[in-house]
């Protein structure tokens, strides 16, 4: 079978502008055509599902492309046109789920003999229709349609404000004490004698980790916590109201109940229980860690009071250096971007028995590296790595699908949008790179499917962070790191330093889990409690979750990008981590064990969304997963 053709990108700005609109128009026409045929009645269940899949494929492909362009294209006009396309395509997607004739055309085949995959597509799609509101009275259906469209519009605006809301502060050169020399060289003082620091990660991360001047850390972290505020305040307030009304109309207790119904966790109440379980599992260790941070802070300044989130990463770094002889700046000297990129590719390639062949094509920006994903001469997919910050680009790190893979028909393609330094990278950045690459290979290897609905990262949403968090482990393996690191003299990172990094990493882990639990509490309680005062509620949840204090009076929810896509379900990260820790245990002492790796690829990644996540995990582990490996990891000292 010949491999399908990859995406052909426009070559000039006019082409991009046209594509940003035209591809959505084309998809709308295709969907109308296939839906028309389906409404007219298909002869067999298989024929009906194929028609549904054809429309689904057109819609998902165009939506993926529009999302990537809206977050990554360097031209603001293209981004705006792509955003309009997202809005239009999302509106079509939700309108279809309110279409009684379409629903009836599929529901007619319920109970007929189907193969397992058809059966799964039919039952999932009928559930989508019910969740979309098809069974409501006409007035309620219309209201759900309005609310769903409004959710899309508000979510796009929320993301845009974060993307375009970069902030800057100015500090005196002497206030950069503690930062590495290459950082200082790249940040000279301006005409006013002051140095500009931005909230982009390549400035934020080193400052919050290395700056010994507390005021500098606090000023930049405070600026970061004010990202997209006040613009996003009314947007978020309305988004929460829209979601609550939609959940109520659809017959759910709250938005968390609506969101969790098709996920592993199953209900909003179970989220609350899970958060309590995390609280209980991490409380004692966090309480033991906190006094050490406080004591270290007071060695800098006896009047410093309590540790804040602007001190957290700095203090962890200092303590890891003093207690475990891990100097983060020394560690950083081994990770030049130009070595890390091929290192990540080689590691993932070796693990998953794939190769990455560079492809010399023009994409949306010259920074983008494109590779074909190849095994035994066969092209399995294509990836695009857009890894450095620029004005107006998505400001965090994430994997975006570009084309949903269909065997023999559509080549799976996916994109990483990250914001890494161009020179030396912190080890945190390297871990993030492995994390996002875990999503990327899931998307590509899960992209050999019959139905678009199950292509790529298409499992239950609270499982999606398991493959990504699992791959982070490879960034902590001495042998793996030695294979691509080098200091200025060409020597790889020594194994004993990596071992000390691992020991040091365990210190502060419970506090880090509680920081994550703080995000999960905010995401859940803003959606479920519906507080009037978002600032007060957010500060409350961060304050009661961790002994590390939030900065007072700031508005971090305005820049909390996950509140759109993850909604009430930020718990996903820890839920997936519980599973990832158990998956990790199967590799034992050898992360490159070929038979375990092959089983992982076959049982977890390649099925995409074809089977329930619980089944994937059991097929890989040979037993149901448990909380034990996570608990051990949390208690590891
Ligand atoms: Zn992730």
XYZ file of C-alpha atoms and ligand atoms in Angstrom:
638
model
C 0.000 0.000 0.000
C 1.392 3.424 -0.872
C 1.552 5.909 1.930
C -0.904 8.806 1.632
C 0.443 12.246 0.730
C 1.421 14.638 3.480
C -0.006 18.081 3.962
C 0.956 20.666 1.299
C 1.478 24.070 2.872
C 0.939 27.365 1.045
C 4.122 29.122 0.003
C 3.215 32.789 0.475
C 1.099 34.965 2.725
C -1.801 35.207 0.239
C -1.805 31.435 0.085
C -1.941 31.181 3.882
C -4.746 33.724 4.122
C -6.746 31.858 1.501
C -6.069 28.485 3.128
C -7.109 29.703 6.564
C -10.617 30.292 5.183
C -10.854 28.036 2.137
C -10.018 24.757 3.865
C -12.821 25.380 6.351
C -15.224 26.224 3.508
C -14.271 23.014 1.725
C -14.839 21.003 4.887
C -18.258 22.596 5.424
C -19.288 21.640 1.866
C -18.049 18.086 2.302
C -19.833 17.674 5.623
C -23.099 18.991 4.110
C -22.747 16.571 1.229
C -22.087 13.466 3.350
C -24.723 14.434 5.929
C -27.269 14.882 3.117
C -26.578 11.350 1.928
C -26.781 10.009 5.456
C -30.099 11.745 6.181
C -31.506 10.278 2.984
C -30.872 6.847 4.517
C -27.957 4.442 4.114
C -28.551 0.874 2.955
C -26.513 -0.731 5.717
C -25.089 0.195 9.098
C -21.574 0.008 7.672
C -22.482 2.399 4.864
C -24.048 4.818 7.361
C -20.938 4.747 9.557
C -18.664 5.273 6.565
C -20.670 8.376 5.606
C -20.479 9.615 9.171
C -16.725 8.975 9.192
C -16.204 10.792 5.884
C -17.875 13.900 7.294
C -16.075 13.516 10.624
C -12.721 13.245 8.870
C -13.302 16.432 6.860
C -14.412 18.295 9.958
C -11.617 17.089 12.259
C -8.927 17.711 9.652
C -10.046 21.278 8.995
C -10.497 22.005 12.697
C -7.030 20.706 13.535
C -5.458 22.831 10.826
C -7.378 25.934 11.903
C -6.378 25.419 15.552
C -2.690 25.123 14.664
C -2.767 28.223 12.451
C -4.650 30.247 15.056
C -1.978 29.433 17.659
C 1.171 29.385 15.553
C 1.027 31.415 12.354
C 3.351 34.435 12.568
C 0.871 36.677 10.734
C -1.903 38.112 12.917
C -4.334 38.253 9.983
C -3.900 34.547 9.270
C -4.369 33.785 12.975
C -7.574 35.834 13.009
C -8.916 34.142 9.854
C -8.069 30.737 11.338
C -9.894 31.640 14.541
C -12.994 32.461 12.526
C -12.673 29.073 10.848
C -12.427 27.344 14.228
C -15.582 29.151 15.313
C -17.451 28.174 12.146
C -16.340 24.531 12.220
C -17.076 24.124 15.925
C -20.527 25.611 15.290
C -21.100 23.061 12.540
C -19.886 20.239 14.815
C -22.315 21.189 17.578
C -25.203 21.842 15.139
C -24.782 18.317 13.739
C -25.206 16.862 17.224
C -28.554 18.669 17.473
C -29.767 17.358 14.115
C -32.623 14.911 14.725
C -32.614 13.539 11.195
C -28.903 12.702 11.354
C -29.377 11.145 14.762
C -32.312 9.056 13.529
C -30.330 7.927 10.483
C -27.668 6.444 12.772
C -29.894 5.351 15.654
C -31.874 3.216 13.166
C -28.955 0.779 13.190
C -28.694 0.417 16.969
C -28.831 -3.260 17.931
C -27.896 -4.498 14.438
C -24.977 -6.899 14.142
C -21.760 -4.881 13.672
C -18.081 -5.599 14.062
C -16.464 -4.380 17.284
C -15.069 -1.180 15.837
C -18.326 -0.230 14.124
C -20.203 -1.014 17.304
C -17.849 1.269 19.242
C -18.172 4.091 16.706
C -21.960 3.836 16.691
C -22.346 3.785 20.468
C -19.844 6.612 20.989
C -21.478 8.731 18.305
C -24.996 8.210 19.631
C -23.690 9.191 23.060
C -22.151 12.331 21.504
C -25.591 13.180 20.091
C -27.283 12.742 23.459
C -24.596 14.862 25.134
C -24.957 17.406 22.345
C -28.644 17.903 23.200
C -30.466 16.152 20.330
C -33.126 14.743 22.677
C -34.155 18.134 24.121
C -37.292 20.114 23.341
C -36.786 22.549 20.425
C -36.408 25.702 22.554
C -33.825 24.042 24.801
C -32.026 22.653 21.781
C -31.722 26.117 20.360
C -30.412 27.433 23.675
C -27.811 24.646 23.916
C -26.680 25.509 20.401
C -26.225 29.161 21.394
C -24.365 28.223 24.561
C -22.055 25.810 22.775
C -21.166 28.412 20.144
C -20.598 30.970 22.867
C -18.272 28.557 24.691
C -16.153 28.291 21.538
C -16.083 32.053 21.071
C -15.143 32.757 24.683
C -12.510 30.007 24.739
C -10.865 31.398 21.607
C -10.801 34.898 23.089
C -9.426 33.573 26.380
C -6.540 31.788 24.577
C -5.881 34.779 22.312
C -5.545 37.131 25.273
C -3.003 34.808 26.892
C -1.096 34.343 23.647
C -0.919 38.057 22.939
C -0.683 39.227 26.532
C 3.053 38.921 27.111
C 4.180 41.241 29.911
C 7.488 42.885 30.640
C 9.172 44.238 33.710
C 12.309 46.365 33.988
C 14.948 45.748 36.618
C 18.372 47.153 37.467
C 21.268 44.953 36.241
C 22.355 44.253 39.834
C 18.922 42.732 40.501
C 19.811 39.849 38.170
C 22.247 38.376 40.698
C 22.377 34.588 40.500
C 21.480 34.323 36.802
C 23.924 32.509 34.500
C 26.374 34.463 32.373
C 24.807 33.559 29.008
C 21.467 34.850 30.322
C 23.099 38.120 31.430
C 24.860 38.455 28.058
C 21.518 38.053 26.281
C 19.872 40.679 28.534
C 21.888 43.907 28.322
C 20.595 47.108 29.930
C 18.716 49.502 27.656
C 19.091 53.279 27.303
C 17.339 53.757 30.629
C 19.948 51.601 32.337
C 17.360 48.870 33.030
C 17.046 45.302 31.793
C 13.794 44.095 30.234
C 12.473 40.705 31.393
C 9.428 39.177 29.695
C 6.941 36.594 30.906
C 8.014 34.221 28.088
C 9.367 30.942 29.452
C 13.023 31.508 28.432
C 13.040 34.532 30.792
C 10.548 33.354 33.407
C 12.027 29.922 34.119
C 15.653 30.959 34.795
C 14.581 34.016 36.811
C 12.280 32.082 39.111
C 14.882 29.370 39.557
C 18.166 31.299 39.800
C 17.515 34.933 40.795
C 18.781 35.408 44.342
C 17.045 38.801 44.630
C 13.600 38.038 45.938
C 12.103 41.250 44.556
C 13.119 40.263 41.001
C 11.529 36.824 41.288
C 8.420 38.236 42.846
C 8.020 41.022 40.266
C 8.317 38.655 37.283
C 6.139 35.895 38.751
C 3.555 38.553 39.703
C 3.604 39.850 36.103
C 3.152 36.277 34.894
C 0.228 35.825 37.306
C -1.406 38.919 35.772
C -1.186 37.585 32.207
C -4.402 38.421 30.306
C -5.922 40.234 33.260
C -8.215 42.166 33.346
C -9.260 41.177 29.769
C -9.985 37.563 30.696
C -11.914 38.313 33.897
C -15.347 38.900 32.257
C -14.605 36.221 29.649
C -13.973 33.560 32.263
C -16.958 34.655 34.353
C -19.231 34.275 31.334
C -17.596 31.010 30.251
C -18.314 29.474 33.658
C -21.938 30.687 33.487
C -22.393 29.363 29.947
C -21.061 25.944 30.941
C -23.232 25.738 34.059
C -26.381 26.582 32.094
C -25.510 24.106 29.352
C -24.880 21.303 31.859
C -28.208 22.047 33.591
C -30.175 22.069 30.317
C -28.614 18.733 29.384
C -29.676 17.249 32.718
C -26.331 17.139 34.539
C -25.741 18.315 38.123
C -22.878 20.588 37.087
C -20.217 21.068 34.413
C -17.883 18.540 36.050
C -20.587 15.859 35.823
C -21.081 16.695 32.158
C -17.365 16.682 31.339
C -16.451 13.518 33.253
C -19.270 11.283 31.970
C -17.209 9.886 29.039
C -13.930 9.770 30.993
C -12.284 7.107 33.113
C -13.219 8.873 36.330
C -16.928 8.884 35.415
C -18.452 11.609 37.623
C -17.858 14.970 39.247
C -18.177 13.404 42.697
C -15.342 11.030 41.822
C -13.145 14.039 40.965
C -13.789 15.444 44.398
C -12.950 12.055 45.965
C -9.783 11.754 43.891
C -8.604 15.236 44.919
C -9.154 14.256 48.543
C -7.154 11.101 48.003
C -4.253 13.147 46.598
C -4.530 15.516 49.522
C -4.262 12.663 51.966
C -1.409 10.954 50.081
C 0.773 14.085 49.908
C -0.074 15.979 53.093
C 2.441 14.539 55.574
C 5.381 14.629 53.153
C 4.560 18.217 52.142
C 4.376 19.274 55.768
C 7.793 17.745 56.348
C 9.293 19.511 53.305
C 7.921 22.986 53.902
C 9.950 23.965 57.030
C 13.179 23.244 55.107
C 12.154 25.704 52.393
C 11.166 28.289 54.959
C 14.430 27.891 56.845
C 16.410 28.280 53.589
C 14.461 31.443 52.691
C 15.215 32.917 56.088
C 18.925 32.351 55.586
C 18.660 34.896 52.720
C 16.393 37.206 54.694
C 15.352 36.567 58.313
C 12.304 38.814 57.829
C 11.063 37.086 54.666
C 7.946 35.634 56.283
C 6.352 32.641 54.532
C 7.514 31.025 51.300
C 5.564 32.190 48.230
C 5.161 30.647 44.814
C 7.783 33.169 43.590
C 10.318 31.572 45.976
C 9.371 27.940 45.424
C 11.552 26.986 42.437
C 14.494 29.070 43.655
C 14.454 27.453 47.102
C 14.104 23.952 45.684
C 17.100 24.681 43.467
C 19.170 26.015 46.365
C 18.321 23.072 48.604
C 19.022 20.555 45.872
C 22.402 22.177 45.393
C 23.238 22.283 49.095
C 21.758 18.962 50.176
C 22.331 16.854 47.071
C 25.172 18.633 45.280
C 23.012 19.274 42.199
C 23.861 22.615 40.657
C 21.081 23.471 38.201
C 23.388 25.781 36.246
C 26.003 23.068 35.922
C 23.254 20.675 34.789
C 22.059 23.263 32.274
C 25.535 23.525 30.762
C 25.086 20.005 29.326
C 21.822 20.707 27.516
C 22.330 22.763 24.382
C 19.210 22.877 22.261
C 21.123 21.717 19.181
C 21.996 18.467 20.955
C 18.751 17.975 22.833
C 16.596 18.016 19.695
C 18.397 15.128 17.940
C 18.722 13.420 21.335
C 14.985 13.358 21.903
C 14.388 12.083 18.376
C 17.018 9.355 18.715
C 15.706 8.236 22.105
C 12.075 8.048 21.009
C 13.167 6.403 17.776
C 15.156 3.693 19.544
C 12.411 3.056 22.073
C 9.577 2.827 19.569
C 11.455 1.325 16.633
C 10.915 4.314 14.383
C 13.202 6.772 12.601
C 12.779 10.504 12.016
C 13.890 11.651 8.576
C 14.259 15.414 8.121
C 12.039 16.873 5.415
C 13.077 20.088 3.769
C 9.808 21.927 3.214
C 8.620 25.437 3.984
C 5.926 25.554 6.657
C 4.418 28.545 8.500
C 7.756 29.638 9.988
C 11.447 29.061 9.363
C 11.937 27.819 12.956
C 9.840 24.736 12.255
C 11.676 21.407 11.869
C 9.708 18.818 9.874
C 10.376 15.059 9.947
C 8.821 11.977 8.443
C 8.233 9.187 10.945
C 9.450 6.015 9.264
C 9.666 2.298 10.033
C 11.165 -0.287 7.660
C 10.955 2.128 4.753
C 7.305 2.903 5.347
C 6.229 6.432 6.197
C 3.942 6.263 9.252
C 3.375 9.979 9.732
C 4.895 13.416 9.774
C 5.757 15.788 12.617
C 6.442 19.516 12.756
C 8.438 20.927 15.675
C 7.946 24.659 16.316
C 10.031 25.051 19.442
C 11.004 28.659 20.174
C 8.961 31.659 21.314
C 7.913 34.497 19.055
C 5.462 37.350 19.247
C 1.822 36.256 19.102
C 2.574 32.511 19.299
C 1.035 30.041 21.774
C 3.044 30.677 24.925
C 3.124 27.295 26.705
C 4.085 23.826 25.458
C 1.600 21.493 23.783
C 1.056 18.957 21.032
C -1.550 19.780 18.376
C -2.897 17.269 15.866
C -2.748 18.527 12.282
C -4.221 15.632 10.289
C -6.113 12.653 11.788
C -4.533 9.489 10.380
C -6.671 7.034 8.421
C -4.929 3.916 7.121
C -4.162 4.206 3.416
C -6.009 7.500 3.179
C -4.708 10.263 5.466
C -1.145 10.433 6.766
C -1.208 11.337 10.482
C 0.530 14.648 11.161
C 1.026 16.526 14.394
C 2.731 19.656 15.653
C 4.618 20.590 18.814
C 4.307 24.217 19.847
C 6.857 24.947 22.573
C 8.853 27.903 23.841
C 12.349 26.593 24.520
C 15.553 28.586 24.804
C 17.715 28.509 21.685
C 20.982 27.978 23.541
C 21.285 26.179 26.860
C 18.108 24.548 28.166
C 17.176 23.922 31.778
C 16.616 20.278 32.667
C 12.960 21.212 33.257
C 12.712 22.240 29.618
C 14.247 18.938 28.563
C 11.667 17.086 30.667
C 8.924 19.168 29.017
C 10.309 18.278 25.593
C 10.095 14.545 26.394
C 6.600 15.061 27.818
C 5.277 16.732 24.672
C 7.052 14.164 22.530
C 5.074 11.499 24.394
C 1.873 13.101 23.078
C 3.380 13.434 19.629
C 4.294 9.766 19.193
C 0.894 8.775 20.603
C -0.753 10.913 17.932
C 1.337 9.482 15.080
C 1.514 5.806 16.139
C -2.189 5.860 17.066
C -2.920 7.263 13.615
C -3.378 4.016 11.675
C -7.157 3.804 12.060
C -10.289 3.055 10.137
C -12.326 5.806 11.805
C -11.286 9.415 12.443
C -13.134 9.311 15.781
C -10.446 7.000 17.193
C -7.358 8.403 15.478
C -4.327 9.519 17.481
C -4.737 10.832 21.016
C -8.404 9.814 21.047
C -8.655 7.931 24.327
C -10.636 9.038 27.370
C -9.401 12.520 28.082
C -8.121 11.752 31.590
C -5.784 9.107 30.155
C -4.060 11.411 27.654
C -1.383 12.617 30.079
C -0.198 9.073 30.852
C 1.948 8.472 27.731
C 3.390 11.990 28.009
C 4.236 11.773 31.699
C 5.662 8.299 31.167
C 8.091 9.551 28.500
C 9.390 12.191 30.960
C 11.160 9.285 32.696
C 13.632 8.987 29.813
C 14.867 12.495 30.661
C 15.994 11.115 34.043
C 17.951 8.130 32.752
C 21.756 8.411 32.935
C 22.411 6.266 29.898
C 19.826 8.101 27.790
C 21.141 11.518 28.818
C 24.758 10.504 28.235
C 23.823 9.620 24.656
C 23.162 13.222 23.620
C 24.527 15.668 26.204
C 27.878 17.447 26.149
C 29.405 20.283 28.112
C 31.666 22.929 26.542
C 34.520 20.376 26.458
C 32.359 17.697 24.836
C 31.955 15.509 27.930
C 28.504 13.945 28.458
C 26.622 14.462 31.689
C 28.160 12.112 34.311
C 26.024 9.242 35.609
C 26.658 10.181 39.240
C 25.307 13.695 38.616
C 22.155 12.224 37.045
C 21.808 9.935 40.050
C 22.075 12.939 42.391
C 19.514 14.791 40.227
C 17.099 11.905 40.694
C 17.566 11.872 44.447
C 17.296 15.671 44.576
C 14.145 15.583 42.449
C 12.398 13.505 45.078
C 12.907 16.367 47.491
C 10.007 18.809 47.110
C 7.919 16.295 45.187
C 5.043 16.350 47.681
C 4.967 20.149 47.559
C 4.970 19.990 43.769
C 2.052 17.536 43.869
C 0.254 19.993 46.131
C 0.962 22.799 43.673
C -0.665 20.650 40.997
C -3.495 19.849 43.389
C -3.972 23.616 43.795
C -4.459 23.970 40.018
C -6.836 20.981 40.061
C -8.847 22.489 42.910
C -9.115 25.833 41.115
C -10.172 24.181 37.852
C -12.796 22.020 39.609
C -14.181 24.515 42.130
C -14.460 27.489 39.755
C -16.678 25.297 37.563
C -18.656 23.623 40.340
C -18.943 26.211 43.153
C -19.431 29.101 40.703
C -17.966 31.759 43.060
C -18.890 35.421 42.526
C -15.364 36.607 43.269
C -12.960 34.615 41.074
C -9.875 36.260 42.558
C -10.843 35.502 46.161
C -11.887 31.923 45.361
C -8.683 31.214 43.429
C -6.475 32.657 46.158
C -8.452 30.644 48.724
C -7.939 27.329 46.915
C -4.225 27.883 46.386
C -3.839 28.992 50.027
C -5.584 26.009 51.584
C -3.955 23.467 49.269
C -0.274 24.187 49.798
C 1.812 25.762 52.552
C 3.628 27.603 49.719
C 1.618 30.833 49.489
C 0.153 32.310 46.323
C 1.132 35.932 45.677
C -1.640 38.025 47.212
C -4.047 40.025 45.064
C -2.953 38.627 41.669
C -5.225 36.985 39.068
C -3.546 33.780 37.847
C -6.874 32.298 36.628
C -6.891 34.885 33.803
C -3.769 33.265 32.339
C -4.669 29.653 33.237
C -4.992 28.417 29.661
C -6.134 24.935 30.712
C -9.443 26.363 31.956
C -10.770 26.303 28.383
C -9.700 22.873 27.118
C -9.425 20.984 30.420
C -12.358 22.837 32.014
C -13.029 21.373 35.452
C -10.668 18.464 34.773
C -7.140 19.586 35.550
C -7.130 16.548 37.887
C -6.302 14.709 34.637
C -2.562 15.229 35.179
C -2.443 13.439 38.514
C -4.982 10.796 37.412
C -2.793 10.039 34.404
C 0.325 10.177 36.586
C -1.035 7.441 38.844
C -1.313 5.288 35.691
C 2.014 6.483 34.256
C 3.841 5.473 37.454
C 2.371 1.992 37.141
C 3.256 1.802 33.420
C 6.801 2.852 34.368
C 7.061 -0.072 36.800
C 6.716 -2.534 33.903
C 10.048 -1.350 32.460
C 11.930 -2.313 35.635
C 15.600 -1.255 35.503
C 15.824 -1.036 31.727
C 13.895 1.774 30.091
C 15.045 0.539 26.690
C 13.901 -3.079 27.175
C 12.834 -3.877 23.600
C 10.095 -6.354 24.472
C 8.432 -4.063 27.020
C 8.793 -1.134 24.615
C 7.200 -3.129 21.802
C 4.337 -4.128 24.088
C 3.898 -0.489 25.118
C 3.745 0.628 21.506
C 1.305 -2.130 20.562
C -1.016 -2.090 23.576
C -1.024 1.579 24.590
C -0.054 3.835 21.668
C -1.138 2.087 18.474
C -4.785 1.453 19.428
C -5.443 5.216 19.696
C -9.048 5.473 20.858
C -10.115 2.070 19.521
C -10.413 0.558 22.995
C -11.160 1.865 26.490
C -8.087 3.164 28.295
C -8.677 0.742 31.164
C -8.397 -2.153 28.703
C -5.234 -0.716 27.138
C -3.575 -0.456 30.533
C -4.621 -3.964 31.569
C -3.412 -5.405 28.271
C -0.007 -3.799 28.832
C 0.371 -4.543 32.548
C -1.420 -7.895 32.533
C -3.464 -6.694 35.528
C -5.542 -3.651 36.537
C -3.461 -0.608 37.463
C -3.135 0.469 41.091
C -2.290 3.533 43.185
C 0.760 1.803 44.729
C 3.506 2.885 42.334
C 2.337 6.508 42.621
C 2.293 6.312 46.410
C 5.809 4.833 46.450
C 7.038 7.578 44.128
C 5.490 10.217 46.343
C 7.131 8.768 49.426
C 10.491 8.003 47.807
C 13.328 9.541 49.755
Zn 0.690 16.963 28.381
